[in-house]
């Protein structure tokens, strides 16, 4: 993992709400944080974060600073946005993204 990925992963660990158990799984050339078997977030090599917000949450998420559509190999991934590292520098902003993702992932069936 890159230094940016390591640093963001550590901040994610620190800012996940208490009593939320997330597993870490190797994905996207780094790690992804999984909650009840569903991907929550994944720090990316450039210091940005892949955030799972659900298809219904895309509009609200994309209206926030630093959020863009997740594009993988020319195809957009519905329900996922990329949040720039600049938009995650503030701890409250990172916490708000984690809460947004948790609120969506909690609606999914456990895997």
PDB file of C-alpha atoms in Angstrom:
ATOM      1  CA  UNK A   1       0.000   0.000   0.000  1.00  0.00           C
ATOM      2  CA  UNK A   2       1.118   3.549  -0.577  1.00  0.00           C
ATOM      3  CA  UNK A   3       1.889   5.972   2.229  1.00  0.00           C
ATOM      4  CA  UNK A   4      -1.335   7.887   1.454  1.00  0.00           C
ATOM      5  CA  UNK A   5      -3.341   4.652   1.640  1.00  0.00           C
ATOM      6  CA  UNK A   6      -1.738   3.663   4.937  1.00  0.00           C
ATOM      7  CA  UNK A   7      -2.374   7.073   6.498  1.00  0.00           C
ATOM      8  CA  UNK A   8      -6.013   7.196   5.410  1.00  0.00           C
ATOM      9  CA  UNK A   9      -6.588   3.592   6.526  1.00  0.00           C
ATOM     10  CA  UNK A  10      -5.280   4.462   9.982  1.00  0.00           C
ATOM     11  CA  UNK A  11      -7.545   7.523  10.172  1.00  0.00           C
ATOM     12  CA  UNK A  12     -10.521   5.400   9.118  1.00  0.00           C
ATOM     13  CA  UNK A  13      -9.757   2.918  11.915  1.00  0.00           C
ATOM     14  CA  UNK A  14      -9.568   5.788  14.414  1.00  0.00           C
ATOM     15  CA  UNK A  15     -12.818   7.410  13.297  1.00  0.00           C
ATOM     16  CA  UNK A  16     -15.134   4.444  12.880  1.00  0.00           C
ATOM     17  CA  UNK A  17     -17.860   4.680  15.515  1.00  0.00           C
ATOM     18  CA  UNK A  18     -17.284   2.690  18.713  1.00  0.00           C
ATOM     19  CA  UNK A  19     -18.621  -0.868  18.651  1.00  0.00           C
ATOM     20  CA  UNK A  20     -18.652  -0.979  14.846  1.00  0.00           C
ATOM     21  CA  UNK A  21     -16.734  -4.056  13.849  1.00  0.00           C
ATOM     22  CA  UNK A  22     -15.176  -3.855  10.405  1.00  0.00           C
ATOM     23  CA  UNK A  23     -13.018  -6.460   8.764  1.00  0.00           C
ATOM     24  CA  UNK A  24     -10.240  -5.432   6.425  1.00  0.00           C
ATOM     25  CA  UNK A  25     -10.027  -7.237   3.110  1.00  0.00           C
ATOM     26  CA  UNK A  26      -7.450  -6.875   0.340  1.00  0.00           C
ATOM     27  CA  UNK A  27      -9.078  -5.088  -2.609  1.00  0.00           C
ATOM     28  CA  UNK A  28      -8.269  -2.395  -5.159  1.00  0.00           C
ATOM     29  CA  UNK A  29      -4.515  -2.788  -4.623  1.00  0.00           C
ATOM     30  CA  UNK A  30      -4.963  -1.992  -0.936  1.00  0.00           C
ATOM     31  CA  UNK A  31      -7.613  -2.747   1.632  1.00  0.00           C
ATOM     32  CA  UNK A  32     -11.330  -2.280   1.939  1.00  0.00           C
ATOM     33  CA  UNK A  33     -13.228  -1.956   5.183  1.00  0.00           C
ATOM     34  CA  UNK A  34     -16.102  -4.426   5.300  1.00  0.00           C
ATOM     35  CA  UNK A  35     -19.106  -4.250   7.632  1.00  0.00           C
ATOM     36  CA  UNK A  36     -21.276  -7.371   7.919  1.00  0.00           C
ATOM     37  CA  UNK A  37     -19.635  -8.701   4.760  1.00  0.00           C
ATOM     38  CA  UNK A  38     -20.413  -5.615   2.675  1.00  0.00           C
ATOM     39  CA  UNK A  39     -17.832  -3.100   1.497  1.00  0.00           C
ATOM     40  CA  UNK A  40     -18.043   0.184   3.382  1.00  0.00           C
ATOM     41  CA  UNK A  41     -15.047   2.271   2.237  1.00  0.00           C
ATOM     42  CA  UNK A  42     -11.627   1.734   0.707  1.00  0.00           C
ATOM     43  CA  UNK A  43      -8.676   4.122   0.831  1.00  0.00           C
ATOM     44  CA  UNK A  44      -7.107   4.531  -2.617  1.00  0.00           C
ATOM     45  CA  UNK A  45      -3.462   5.003  -3.605  1.00  0.00           C
ATOM     46  CA  UNK A  46      -3.806   8.715  -4.335  1.00  0.00           C
ATOM     47  CA  UNK A  47      -5.188   9.480  -0.856  1.00  0.00           C
ATOM     48  CA  UNK A  48      -8.814   9.525  -1.965  1.00  0.00           C
ATOM     49  CA  UNK A  49     -11.451   7.130  -0.658  1.00  0.00           C
ATOM     50  CA  UNK A  50     -13.965   4.898  -2.380  1.00  0.00           C
ATOM     51  CA  UNK A  51     -17.234   5.337  -0.486  1.00  0.00           C
ATOM     52  CA  UNK A  52     -20.312   3.142  -0.752  1.00  0.00           C
ATOM     53  CA  UNK A  53     -23.398   5.330  -0.578  1.00  0.00           C
ATOM     54  CA  UNK A  54     -25.956   3.294  -2.545  1.00  0.00           C
ATOM     55  CA  UNK A  55     -27.676   4.223  -5.788  1.00  0.00           C
ATOM     56  CA  UNK A  56     -30.344   6.259  -4.000  1.00  0.00           C
ATOM     57  CA  UNK A  57     -27.649   8.187  -2.102  1.00  0.00           C
ATOM     58  CA  UNK A  58     -25.600   9.117  -5.171  1.00  0.00           C
ATOM     59  CA  UNK A  59     -27.227  12.515  -5.776  1.00  0.00           C
ATOM     60  CA  UNK A  60     -26.749  13.724  -2.215  1.00  0.00           C
ATOM     61  CA  UNK A  61     -23.197  12.368  -2.057  1.00  0.00           C
ATOM     62  CA  UNK A  62     -22.163  13.919  -5.372  1.00  0.00           C
ATOM     63  CA  UNK A  63     -23.430  17.308  -4.173  1.00  0.00           C
ATOM     64  CA  UNK A  64     -20.771  17.298  -1.427  1.00  0.00           C
ATOM     65  CA  UNK A  65     -17.327  18.869  -1.950  1.00  0.00           C
ATOM     66  CA  UNK A  66     -14.714  16.516  -3.373  1.00  0.00           C
ATOM     67  CA  UNK A  67     -17.105  13.740  -4.407  1.00  0.00           C
ATOM     68  CA  UNK A  68     -17.116  12.321  -7.928  1.00  0.00           C
ATOM     69  CA  UNK A  69     -18.517   9.311  -9.742  1.00  0.00           C
ATOM     70  CA  UNK A  70     -16.452   6.144  -9.330  1.00  0.00           C
ATOM     71  CA  UNK A  71     -15.097   5.206 -12.731  1.00  0.00           C
ATOM     72  CA  UNK A  72     -13.368   1.858 -13.132  1.00  0.00           C
ATOM     73  CA  UNK A  73     -12.017   1.100 -16.579  1.00  0.00           C
ATOM     74  CA  UNK A  74     -14.400   3.492 -18.299  1.00  0.00           C
ATOM     75  CA  UNK A  75     -17.467   2.207 -16.468  1.00  0.00           C
ATOM     76  CA  UNK A  76     -19.109   4.008 -13.589  1.00  0.00           C
ATOM     77  CA  UNK A  77     -19.890   1.997 -10.483  1.00  0.00           C
ATOM     78  CA  UNK A  78     -23.425   2.737  -9.305  1.00  0.00           C
ATOM     79  CA  UNK A  79     -23.717   3.302  -5.593  1.00  0.00           C
ATOM     80  CA  UNK A  80     -20.062   4.259  -5.145  1.00  0.00           C
ATOM     81  CA  UNK A  81     -18.345   7.648  -5.171  1.00  0.00           C
ATOM     82  CA  UNK A  82     -14.728   8.699  -4.890  1.00  0.00           C
ATOM     83  CA  UNK A  83     -14.013  11.334  -2.261  1.00  0.00           C
ATOM     84  CA  UNK A  84     -10.855  13.363  -2.827  1.00  0.00           C
ATOM     85  CA  UNK A  85      -8.198  13.386  -0.145  1.00  0.00           C
ATOM     86  CA  UNK A  86      -8.600  17.154   0.233  1.00  0.00           C
ATOM     87  CA  UNK A  87     -12.243  16.650   1.214  1.00  0.00           C
ATOM     88  CA  UNK A  88     -11.177  14.173   3.923  1.00  0.00           C
ATOM     89  CA  UNK A  89      -8.468  16.222   5.640  1.00  0.00           C
ATOM     90  CA  UNK A  90     -10.817  17.417   8.375  1.00  0.00           C
ATOM     91  CA  UNK A  91     -11.641  14.678  10.895  1.00  0.00           C
ATOM     92  CA  UNK A  92     -15.296  15.747  11.089  1.00  0.00           C
ATOM     93  CA  UNK A  93     -15.618  15.438   7.298  1.00  0.00           C
ATOM     94  CA  UNK A  94     -14.086  11.942   7.335  1.00  0.00           C
ATOM     95  CA  UNK A  95     -16.412  10.947  10.179  1.00  0.00           C
ATOM     96  CA  UNK A  96     -19.418  12.286   8.246  1.00  0.00           C
ATOM     97  CA  UNK A  97     -18.484  10.190   5.188  1.00  0.00           C
ATOM     98  CA  UNK A  98     -18.027   7.091   7.340  1.00  0.00           C
ATOM     99  CA  UNK A  99     -21.447   7.691   8.928  1.00  0.00           C
ATOM    100  CA  UNK A 100     -23.041   8.185   5.499  1.00  0.00           C
ATOM    101  CA  UNK A 101     -21.553   4.893   4.274  1.00  0.00           C
ATOM    102  CA  UNK A 102     -22.485   3.010   7.450  1.00  0.00           C
ATOM    103  CA  UNK A 103     -26.062   4.253   7.223  1.00  0.00           C
ATOM    104  CA  UNK A 104     -26.315   2.768   3.746  1.00  0.00           C
ATOM    105  CA  UNK A 105     -24.442  -0.487   4.394  1.00  0.00           C
ATOM    106  CA  UNK A 106     -26.588  -1.201   7.448  1.00  0.00           C
ATOM    107  CA  UNK A 107     -29.576  -1.462   5.083  1.00  0.00           C
ATOM    108  CA  UNK A 108     -27.958  -4.347   3.192  1.00  0.00           C
ATOM    109  CA  UNK A 109     -28.352  -7.998   4.138  1.00  0.00           C
ATOM    110  CA  UNK A 110     -25.413  -9.472   5.991  1.00  0.00           C
ATOM    111  CA  UNK A 111     -23.185 -11.660   3.833  1.00  0.00           C
TER     112      UNK A 111
END
